[in-house]
Short mmCIF file of the N, C-alpha and C atoms (twelve columns), coordinates in Angstrom:
data_MODEL
# 
_entry.id   MODEL 
# 
loop_
_atom_site.group_PDB 
_atom_site.id 
_atom_site.type_symbol 
_atom_site.label_atom_id 
_atom_site.label_alt_id 
_atom_site.label_comp_id 
_atom_site.label_asym_id 
_atom_site.label_seq_id 
_atom_site.Cartn_x 
_atom_site.Cartn_y 
_atom_site.Cartn_z 
_atom_site.pdbx_PDB_model_num 
ATOM 1   N N  . MET A 1   -31.319 -12.310 5.486  1 
ATOM 2   C CA . MET A 1   -32.271 -12.852 4.537  1 
ATOM 3   C C  . MET A 1   -32.439 -11.843 3.417  1 
ATOM 4   N N  . ALA A 2   -32.528 -12.321 2.189  1 
ATOM 5   C CA . ALA A 2   -32.694 -11.419 1.060  1 
ATOM 6   C C  . ALA A 2   -33.461 -12.121 -0.053 1 
ATOM 7   N N  . ALA A 3   -34.197 -11.344 -0.816 1 
ATOM 8   C CA . ALA A 3   -34.903 -11.806 -2.012 1 
ATOM 9   C C  . ALA A 3   -34.996 -10.607 -2.930 1 
ATOM 10  N N  . ASP A 4   -35.522 -10.799 -4.123 1 
ATOM 11  C CA . ASP A 4   -35.633 -9.691  -5.059 1 
ATOM 12  C C  . ASP A 4   -36.503 -8.591  -4.460 1 
ATOM 13  N N  . GLY A 5   -35.900 -7.441  -4.201 1 
ATOM 14  C CA . GLY A 5   -36.637 -6.305  -3.649 1 
ATOM 15  C C  . GLY A 5   -36.828 -6.335  -2.151 1 
ATOM 16  N N  . PHE A 6   -36.152 -7.248  -1.452 1 
ATOM 17  C CA . PHE A 6   -36.359 -7.403  -0.012 1 
ATOM 18  C C  . PHE A 6   -35.044 -7.757  0.665  1 
ATOM 19  N N  . ALA A 7   -34.770 -7.107  1.773  1 
ATOM 20  C CA . ALA A 7   -33.619 -7.471  2.606  1 
ATOM 21  C C  . ALA A 7   -34.013 -7.306  4.066  1 
ATOM 22  N N  . SER A 8   -33.653 -8.258  4.879  1 
ATOM 23  C CA . SER A 8   -33.911 -8.219  6.314  1 
ATOM 24  C C  . SER A 8   -32.583 -8.398  7.032  1 
ATOM 25  N N  . LEU A 9   -32.244 -7.441  7.866  1 
ATOM 26  C CA . LEU A 9   -30.988 -7.468  8.604  1 
ATOM 27  C C  . LEU A 9   -31.298 -7.619  10.088 1 
ATOM 28  N N  . SER A 10  -30.612 -8.556  10.726 1 
ATOM 29  C CA . SER A 10  -30.815 -8.741  12.161 1 
ATOM 30  C C  . SER A 10  -29.550 -9.303  12.777 1 
ATOM 31  N N  . HIS A 11  -29.497 -9.216  14.079 1 
ATOM 32  C CA . HIS A 11  -28.402 -9.796  14.848 1 
ATOM 33  C C  . HIS A 11  -29.008 -10.289 16.149 1 
ATOM 34  N N  . PRO A 12  -28.632 -11.474 16.617 1 
ATOM 35  C CA . PRO A 12  -29.263 -12.019 17.815 1 
ATOM 36  C C  . PRO A 12  -29.130 -11.133 19.050 1 
ATOM 37  N N  . GLU A 13  -28.109 -10.287 19.098 1 
ATOM 38  C CA . GLU A 13  -27.917 -9.424  20.260 1 
ATOM 39  C C  . GLU A 13  -28.514 -8.027  20.081 1 
ATOM 40  N N  . ALA A 14  -29.038 -7.727  18.885 1 
ATOM 41  C CA . ALA A 14  -29.541 -6.377  18.614 1 
ATOM 42  C C  . ALA A 14  -30.963 -6.167  19.097 1 
ATOM 43  N N  . GLY A 15  -31.801 -7.186  19.062 1 
ATOM 44  C CA . GLY A 15  -33.167 -7.049  19.535 1 
ATOM 45  C C  . GLY A 15  -34.118 -6.407  18.533 1 
ATOM 46  N N  . PHE A 16  -33.733 -6.302  17.267 1 
ATOM 47  C CA . PHE A 16  -34.638 -5.772  16.258 1 
ATOM 48  C C  . PHE A 16  -34.233 -6.260  14.876 1 
ATOM 49  N N  . ASN A 17  -35.142 -6.132  13.927 1 
ATOM 50  C CA . ASN A 17  -34.883 -6.400  12.510 1 
ATOM 51  C C  . ASN A 17  -34.990 -5.086  11.767 1 
ATOM 52  N N  . LEU A 18  -34.129 -4.907  10.799 1 
ATOM 53  C CA . LEU A 18  -34.185 -3.751  9.911  1 
ATOM 54  C C  . LEU A 18  -34.550 -4.318  8.545  1 
ATOM 55  N N  . ILE A 19  -35.742 -3.962  8.040  1 
ATOM 56  C CA . ILE A 19  -36.250 -4.539  6.803  1 
ATOM 57  C C  . ILE A 19  -36.384 -3.456  5.745  1 
ATOM 58  N N  . TYR A 20  -35.897 -3.777  4.555  1 
ATOM 59  C CA . TYR A 20  -35.997 -2.875  3.411  1 
ATOM 60  C C  . TYR A 20  -36.808 -3.561  2.326  1 
ATOM 61  N N  . LEU A 21  -37.780 -2.828  1.780  1 
ATOM 62  C CA . LEU A 21  -38.570 -3.306  0.652  1 
ATOM 63  C C  . LEU A 21  -38.413 -2.328  -0.490 1 
ATOM 64  N N  . ALA A 22  -38.266 -2.844  -1.692 1 
ATOM 65  C CA . ALA A 22  -38.252 -1.974  -2.865 1 
ATOM 66  C C  . ALA A 22  -39.660 -1.433  -3.078 1 
ATOM 67  N N  . THR A 23  -39.767 -0.168  -3.437 1 
ATOM 68  C CA . THR A 23  -41.084 0.385   -3.721 1 
ATOM 69  C C  . THR A 23  -41.636 -0.288  -4.976 1 
ATOM 70  N N  . GLY A 24  -42.960 -0.386  -5.051 1 
ATOM 71  C CA . GLY A 24  -43.603 -1.005  -6.202 1 
ATOM 72  C C  . GLY A 24  -43.942 -2.471  -5.994 1 
ATOM 73  N N  . LEU A 25  -43.423 -3.093  -4.936 1 
ATOM 74  C CA . LEU A 25  -43.790 -4.482  -4.650 1 
ATOM 75  C C  . LEU A 25  -45.219 -4.529  -4.113 1 
ATOM 76  N N  . PRO A 26  -45.973 -5.583  -4.403 1 
ATOM 77  C CA . PRO A 26  -47.330 -5.675  -3.855 1 
ATOM 78  C C  . PRO A 26  -47.342 -5.725  -2.328 1 
ATOM 79  N N  . THR A 27  -46.244 -6.177  -1.731 1 
ATOM 80  C CA . THR A 27  -46.173 -6.260  -0.267 1 
ATOM 81  C C  . THR A 27  -45.786 -4.935  0.382  1 
ATOM 82  N N  . PHE A 28  -45.447 -3.915  -0.420 1 
ATOM 83  C CA . PHE A 28  -45.077 -2.605  0.139  1 
ATOM 84  C C  . PHE A 28  -46.346 -1.837  0.449  1 
ATOM 85  N N  . LYS A 29  -46.647 -1.696  1.725  1 
ATOM 86  C CA . LYS A 29  -47.866 -1.005  2.162  1 
ATOM 87  C C  . LYS A 29  -47.519 -0.061  3.295  1 
ATOM 88  N N  . PRO A 30  -48.131 1.082   3.382  1 
ATOM 89  C CA . PRO A 30  -49.083 1.618   2.419  1 
ATOM 90  C C  . PRO A 30  -48.375 2.146   1.180  1 
ATOM 91  N N  . ALA A 31  -49.028 2.047   0.051  1 
ATOM 92  C CA . ALA A 31  -48.445 2.484   -1.219 1 
ATOM 93  C C  . ALA A 31  -48.088 3.965   -1.180 1 
ATOM 94  N N  . SER A 32  -48.792 4.740   -0.356 1 
ATOM 95  C CA . SER A 32  -48.523 6.183   -0.267 1 
ATOM 96  C C  . SER A 32  -47.142 6.475   0.320  1 
ATOM 97  N N  . ALA A 33  -46.535 5.496   0.980  1 
ATOM 98  C CA . ALA A 33  -45.201 5.688   1.571  1 
ATOM 99  C C  . ALA A 33  -44.090 5.349   0.592  1 
ATOM 100 N N  . ALA A 34  -44.430 4.958   -0.620 1 
ATOM 101 C CA . ALA A 34  -43.443 4.497   -1.595 1 
ATOM 102 C C  . ALA A 34  -42.840 5.653   -2.382 1 
ATOM 103 N N  . GLY A 35  -42.153 6.532   -1.693 1 
ATOM 104 C CA . GLY A 35  -41.473 7.642   -2.352 1 
ATOM 105 C C  . GLY A 35  -39.994 7.592   -2.049 1 
ATOM 106 N N  . PRO A 36  -39.248 8.582   -2.520 1 
ATOM 107 C CA . PRO A 36  -37.809 8.597   -2.235 1 
ATOM 108 C C  . PRO A 36  -37.550 8.783   -0.739 1 
ATOM 109 N N  . ALA A 37  -36.435 8.285   -0.289 1 
ATOM 110 C CA . ALA A 37  -36.070 8.359   1.128  1 
ATOM 111 C C  . ALA A 37  -35.037 9.459   1.334  1 
ATOM 112 N N  . ASP A 38  -35.365 10.666  0.940  1 
ATOM 113 C CA . ASP A 38  -34.429 11.787  1.046  1 
ATOM 114 C C  . ASP A 38  -33.996 12.016  2.486  1 
ATOM 115 N N  . GLY A 39  -32.701 12.174  2.679  1 
ATOM 116 C CA . GLY A 39  -32.177 12.514  3.992  1 
ATOM 117 C C  . GLY A 39  -31.979 11.346  4.937  1 
ATOM 118 N N  . LEU A 40  -32.237 10.130  4.493  1 
ATOM 119 C CA . LEU A 40  -32.078 8.971   5.366  1 
ATOM 120 C C  . LEU A 40  -30.662 8.430   5.250  1 
ATOM 121 N N  . LEU A 41  -29.991 8.280   6.384  1 
ATOM 122 C CA . LEU A 41  -28.642 7.727   6.457  1 
ATOM 123 C C  . LEU A 41  -28.665 6.576   7.452  1 
ATOM 124 N N  . VAL A 42  -28.277 5.377   6.995  1 
ATOM 125 C CA . VAL A 42  -28.225 4.200   7.845  1 
ATOM 126 C C  . VAL A 42  -26.761 3.829   8.006  1 
ATOM 127 N N  . VAL A 43  -26.298 3.698   9.258  1 
ATOM 128 C CA . VAL A 43  -24.879 3.470   9.527  1 
ATOM 129 C C  . VAL A 43  -24.688 2.131   10.232 1 
ATOM 130 N N  . PHE A 44  -23.700 1.375   9.751  1 
ATOM 131 C CA . PHE A 44  -23.319 0.113   10.365 1 
ATOM 132 C C  . PHE A 44  -21.835 0.159   10.694 1 
ATOM 133 N N  . THR A 45  -21.464 -0.324  11.868 1 
ATOM 134 C CA . THR A 45  -20.067 -0.430  12.260 1 
ATOM 135 C C  . THR A 45  -19.539 -1.786  11.805 1 
ATOM 136 N N  . VAL A 46  -18.346 -1.767  11.217 1 
ATOM 137 C CA . VAL A 46  -17.714 -3.002  10.741 1 
ATOM 138 C C  . VAL A 46  -16.315 -3.116  11.337 1 
ATOM 139 N N  . GLU A 47  -15.737 -4.300  11.255 1 
ATOM 140 C CA . GLU A 47  -14.409 -4.541  11.819 1 
ATOM 141 C C  . GLU A 47  -13.279 -4.290  10.821 1 
ATOM 142 N N  . ASP A 48  -13.574 -4.420  9.511  1 
ATOM 143 C CA . ASP A 48  -12.532 -4.263  8.496  1 
ATOM 144 C C  . ASP A 48  -13.103 -3.485  7.311  1 
ATOM 145 N N  . ILE A 49  -13.028 -2.179  7.377  1 
ATOM 146 C CA . ILE A 49  -13.640 -1.297  6.378  1 
ATOM 147 C C  . ILE A 49  -13.063 -1.518  4.986  1 
ATOM 148 N N  . ASP A 50  -11.762 -1.759  4.900  1 
ATOM 149 C CA . ASP A 50  -11.127 -1.930  3.589  1 
ATOM 150 C C  . ASP A 50  -11.626 -3.184  2.881  1 
ATOM 151 N N  . THR A 51  -11.797 -4.270  3.622  1 
ATOM 152 C CA . THR A 51  -12.318 -5.505  3.046  1 
ATOM 153 C C  . THR A 51  -13.747 -5.303  2.560  1 
ATOM 154 N N  . GLU A 52  -14.580 -4.665  3.378  1 
ATOM 155 C CA . GLU A 52  -15.976 -4.429  2.996  1 
ATOM 156 C C  . GLU A 52  -16.068 -3.518  1.775  1 
ATOM 157 N N  . TYR A 53  -15.222 -2.499  1.732  1 
ATOM 158 C CA . TYR A 53  -15.209 -1.576  0.588  1 
ATOM 159 C C  . TYR A 53  -14.873 -2.335  -0.699 1 
ATOM 160 N N  . GLY A 54  -13.846 -3.143  -0.669 1 
ATOM 161 C CA . GLY A 54  -13.461 -3.922  -1.834 1 
ATOM 162 C C  . GLY A 54  -14.540 -4.909  -2.252 1 
ATOM 163 N N  . ARG A 55  -15.133 -5.568  -1.285 1 
ATOM 164 C CA . ARG A 55  -16.178 -6.555  -1.571 1 
ATOM 165 C C  . ARG A 55  -17.382 -5.896  -2.228 1 
ATOM 166 N N  . LEU A 56  -17.843 -4.788  -1.665 1 
ATOM 167 C CA . LEU A 56  -19.037 -4.131  -2.192 1 
ATOM 168 C C  . LEU A 56  -18.790 -3.478  -3.549 1 
ATOM 169 N N  . ARG A 57  -17.614 -2.878  -3.721 1 
ATOM 170 C CA . ARG A 57  -17.274 -2.331  -5.044 1 
ATOM 171 C C  . ARG A 57  -17.245 -3.448  -6.080 1 
ATOM 172 N N  . GLY A 58  -16.698 -4.599  -5.705 1 
ATOM 173 C CA . GLY A 58  -16.635 -5.744  -6.600 1 
ATOM 174 C C  . GLY A 58  -18.003 -6.281  -6.984 1 
ATOM 175 N N  . GLU A 59  -18.985 -6.060  -6.110 1 
ATOM 176 C CA . GLU A 59  -20.354 -6.506  -6.394 1 
ATOM 177 C C  . GLU A 59  -21.150 -5.450  -7.160 1 
ATOM 178 N N  . GLY A 60  -20.519 -4.315  -7.472 1 
ATOM 179 C CA . GLY A 60  -21.186 -3.290  -8.269 1 
ATOM 180 C C  . GLY A 60  -22.040 -2.317  -7.484 1 
ATOM 181 N N  . VAL A 61  -21.864 -2.260  -6.172 1 
ATOM 182 C CA . VAL A 61  -22.619 -1.328  -5.346 1 
ATOM 183 C C  . VAL A 61  -22.223 0.104   -5.708 1 
ATOM 184 N N  . THR A 62  -23.218 1.007   -5.731 1 
ATOM 185 C CA . THR A 62  -22.964 2.413   -6.045 1 
ATOM 186 C C  . THR A 62  -22.328 3.100   -4.846 1 
ATOM 187 N N  . ILE A 63  -21.048 3.428   -4.953 1 
ATOM 188 C CA . ILE A 63  -20.327 4.126   -3.892 1 
ATOM 189 C C  . ILE A 63  -20.491 5.628   -4.130 1 
ATOM 190 N N  . VAL A 64  -21.027 6.351   -3.140 1 
ATOM 191 C CA . VAL A 64  -21.226 7.792   -3.299 1 
ATOM 192 C C  . VAL A 64  -20.152 8.610   -2.587 1 
ATOM 193 N N  . THR A 65  -19.485 8.019   -1.597 1 
ATOM 194 C CA . THR A 65  -18.352 8.650   -0.924 1 
ATOM 195 C C  . THR A 65  -17.295 7.574   -0.731 1 
ATOM 196 N N  . PRO A 66  -16.144 7.688   -1.409 1 
ATOM 197 C CA . PRO A 66  -15.076 6.698   -1.209 1 
ATOM 198 C C  . PRO A 66  -14.570 6.735   0.237  1 
ATOM 199 N N  . ILE A 67  -13.735 5.789   0.597  1 
ATOM 200 C CA . ILE A 67  -13.216 5.730   1.970  1 
ATOM 201 C C  . ILE A 67  -12.543 7.043   2.347  1 
ATOM 202 N N  . GLU A 68  -12.917 7.529   3.519  1 
ATOM 203 C CA . GLU A 68  -12.306 8.715   4.113  1 
ATOM 204 C C  . GLU A 68  -12.011 8.396   5.574  1 
ATOM 205 N N  . THR A 69  -11.040 9.074   6.133  1 
ATOM 206 C CA . THR A 69  -10.750 8.935   7.558  1 
ATOM 207 C C  . THR A 69  -10.773 10.322  8.185  1 
ATOM 208 N N  . GLU A 70  -11.655 10.495  9.149  1 
ATOM 209 C CA . GLU A 70  -11.777 11.778  9.852  1 
ATOM 210 C C  . GLU A 70  -10.724 11.856  10.954 1 
ATOM 211 N N  . PRO A 71  -10.307 13.070  11.331 1 
ATOM 212 C CA . PRO A 71  -9.262  13.210  12.351 1 
ATOM 213 C C  . PRO A 71  -9.638  12.615  13.706 1 
ATOM 214 N N  . TRP A 72  -10.937 12.440  13.964 1 
ATOM 215 C CA . TRP A 72  -11.374 11.883  15.255 1 
ATOM 216 C C  . TRP A 72  -11.446 10.359  15.236 1 
ATOM 217 N N  . GLY A 73  -11.045 9.718   14.116 1 
ATOM 218 C CA . GLY A 73  -10.933 8.266   14.092 1 
ATOM 219 C C  . GLY A 73  -12.081 7.530   13.429 1 
ATOM 220 N N  . GLU A 74  -12.900 8.228   12.686 1 
ATOM 221 C CA . GLU A 74  -13.999 7.598   11.957 1 
ATOM 222 C C  . GLU A 74  -13.546 7.330   10.516 1 
ATOM 223 N N  . ARG A 75  -13.352 6.055   10.185 1 
ATOM 224 C CA . ARG A 75  -12.957 5.665   8.824  1 
ATOM 225 C C  . ARG A 75  -14.211 5.060   8.197  1 
ATOM 226 N N  . TYR A 76  -14.663 5.626   7.075  1 
ATOM 227 C CA . TYR A 76  -15.957 5.240   6.535  1 
ATOM 228 C C  . TYR A 76  -16.029 5.400   5.021  1 
ATOM 229 N N  . PHE A 77  -17.080 4.821   4.456  1 
ATOM 230 C CA . PHE A 77  -17.488 5.110   3.082  1 
ATOM 231 C C  . PHE A 77  -19.002 5.028   3.035  1 
ATOM 232 N N  . GLN A 78  -19.575 5.591   1.973  1 
ATOM 233 C CA . GLN A 78  -21.025 5.624   1.835  1 
ATOM 234 C C  . GLN A 78  -21.436 5.072   0.480  1 
ATOM 235 N N  . MET A 79  -22.595 4.442   0.465  1 
ATOM 236 C CA . MET A 79  -23.179 3.908   -0.753 1 
ATOM 237 C C  . MET A 79  -24.663 4.239   -0.743 1 
ATOM 238 N N  . SER A 80  -25.320 4.106   -1.889 1 
ATOM 239 C CA . SER A 80  -26.746 4.406   -1.939 1 
ATOM 240 C C  . SER A 80  -27.498 3.294   -2.647 1 
ATOM 241 N N  . ASP A 81  -28.803 3.256   -2.397 1 
ATOM 242 C CA . ASP A 81  -29.651 2.290   -3.082 1 
ATOM 243 C C  . ASP A 81  -30.582 3.031   -4.047 1 
ATOM 244 N N  . PRO A 82  -31.346 2.314   -4.854 1 
ATOM 245 C CA . PRO A 82  -32.210 2.978   -5.845 1 
ATOM 246 C C  . PRO A 82  -33.277 3.893   -5.245 1 
ATOM 247 N N  . ASN A 83  -33.608 3.708   -3.963 1 
ATOM 248 C CA . ASN A 83  -34.608 4.564   -3.320 1 
ATOM 249 C C  . ASN A 83  -34.009 5.845   -2.750 1 
ATOM 250 N N  . GLY A 84  -32.693 5.999   -2.851 1 
ATOM 251 C CA . GLY A 84  -32.052 7.206   -2.336 1 
ATOM 252 C C  . GLY A 84  -31.562 7.087   -0.906 1 
ATOM 253 N N  . VAL A 85  -31.667 5.901   -0.303 1 
ATOM 254 C CA . VAL A 85  -31.155 5.702   1.050  1 
ATOM 255 C C  . VAL A 85  -29.634 5.637   0.970  1 
ATOM 256 N N  . VAL A 86  -28.964 6.378   1.850  1 
ATOM 257 C CA . VAL A 86  -27.505 6.338   1.917  1 
ATOM 258 C C  . VAL A 86  -27.116 5.439   3.087  1 
ATOM 259 N N  . TYR A 87  -26.217 4.493   2.806  1 
ATOM 260 C CA . TYR A 87  -25.703 3.589   3.822  1 
ATOM 261 C C  . TYR A 87  -24.246 3.935   4.051  1 
ATOM 262 N N  . GLN A 88  -23.866 3.962   5.302  1 
ATOM 263 C CA . GLN A 88  -22.477 4.249   5.659  1 
ATOM 264 C C  . GLN A 88  -21.938 3.092   6.474  1 
ATOM 265 N N  . LEU A 89  -20.793 2.577   6.064  1 
ATOM 266 C CA . LEU A 89  -20.078 1.603   6.880  1 
ATOM 267 C C  . LEU A 89  -18.934 2.352   7.524  1 
ATOM 268 N N  . VAL A 90  -18.728 2.122   8.812  1 
ATOM 269 C CA . VAL A 90  -17.699 2.837   9.558  1 
ATOM 270 C C  . VAL A 90  -16.890 1.865   10.401 1 
ATOM 271 N N  . GLN A 91  -15.614 2.144   10.474 1 
ATOM 272 C CA . GLN A 91  -14.716 1.432   11.392 1 
ATOM 273 C C  . GLN A 91  -14.047 2.502   12.240 1 
ATOM 274 N N  . TRP A 92  -14.079 2.330   13.533 1 
ATOM 275 C CA . TRP A 92  -13.430 3.295   14.424 1 
ATOM 276 C C  . TRP A 92  -11.962 2.925   14.556 1 
ATOM 277 N N  . VAL A 93  -11.093 3.888   14.275 1 
ATOM 278 C CA . VAL A 93  -9.647  3.684   14.307 1 
ATOM 279 C C  . VAL A 93  -9.031  4.707   15.254 1 
ATOM 280 N N  . GLU A 94  -7.750  4.558   15.506 1 
ATOM 281 C CA . GLU A 94  -7.040  5.509   16.368 1 
ATOM 282 C C  . GLU A 94  -7.082  6.895   15.722 1 
ATOM 283 N N  . PRO A 95  -7.516  7.916   16.459 1 
ATOM 284 C CA . PRO A 95  -7.581  9.267   15.889 1 
ATOM 285 C C  . PRO A 95  -6.203  9.764   15.445 1 
ATOM 286 N N  . ALA A 96  -6.153  10.391  14.269 1 
ATOM 287 C CA . ALA A 96  -4.911  10.969  13.763 1 
ATOM 288 C C  . ALA A 96  -4.569  12.250  14.507 1 
ATOM 289 N N  . ASP A 97  -5.606  12.940  14.982 1 
ATOM 290 C CA . ASP A 97  -5.415  14.203  15.689 1 
ATOM 291 C C  . ASP A 97  -5.415  13.928  17.194 1 
ATOM 292 N N  . PRO A 98  -4.306  14.225  17.898 1 
ATOM 293 C CA . PRO A 98  -4.221  13.907  19.337 1 
ATOM 294 C C  . PRO A 98  -5.309  14.557  20.181 1 
ATOM 295 N N  . GLN A 99  -5.894  15.640  19.706 1 
ATOM 296 C CA . GLN A 99  -6.948  16.287  20.506 1 
ATOM 297 C C  . GLN A 99  -8.174  15.388  20.663 1 
ATOM 298 N N  . TYR A 100 -8.316  14.369  19.788 1 
ATOM 299 C CA . TYR A 100 -9.453  13.462  19.853 1 
ATOM 300 C C  . TYR A 100 -9.131  12.153  20.566 1 
ATOM 301 N N  . ALA A 101 -7.901  11.971  21.003 1 
ATOM 302 C CA . ALA A 101 -7.499  10.730  21.669 1 
ATOM 303 C C  . ALA A 101 -8.259  10.583  22.983 1 
ATOM 304 N N  . ALA A 102 -8.546  9.333   23.344 1 
ATOM 305 C CA . ALA A 102 -9.249  9.046   24.600 1 
ATOM 306 C C  . ALA A 102 -8.421  9.565   25.768 1 
ATOM 307 N N  . ARG A 103 -9.109  10.114  26.710 1 
ATOM 308 C CA . ARG A 103 -8.405  10.662  27.889 1 
ATOM 309 C C  . ARG A 103 -8.663  9.816   29.096 1 
# 
């Protein structure tokens, strides 16, 4: 669900909702909490990182870290919102470094 300044993310198997409100909305309470979200990183696992990266770039999302693949098999990119929250989408892939392979 989404509206101007509001997004609600949920999944029937997750058991919770993650809700984001833009600061400055009359529904954002308490107003004293309406500051930057320094240091907050929200991570979501996806099935096709390349498709999501292309889709979000095409929609004009601010990408702060382009796609990278770590030797332990974490393929990800990061984006940010106007409040300073960093979002990371990650797809787990086969590790390039054998020391990280499942044993």
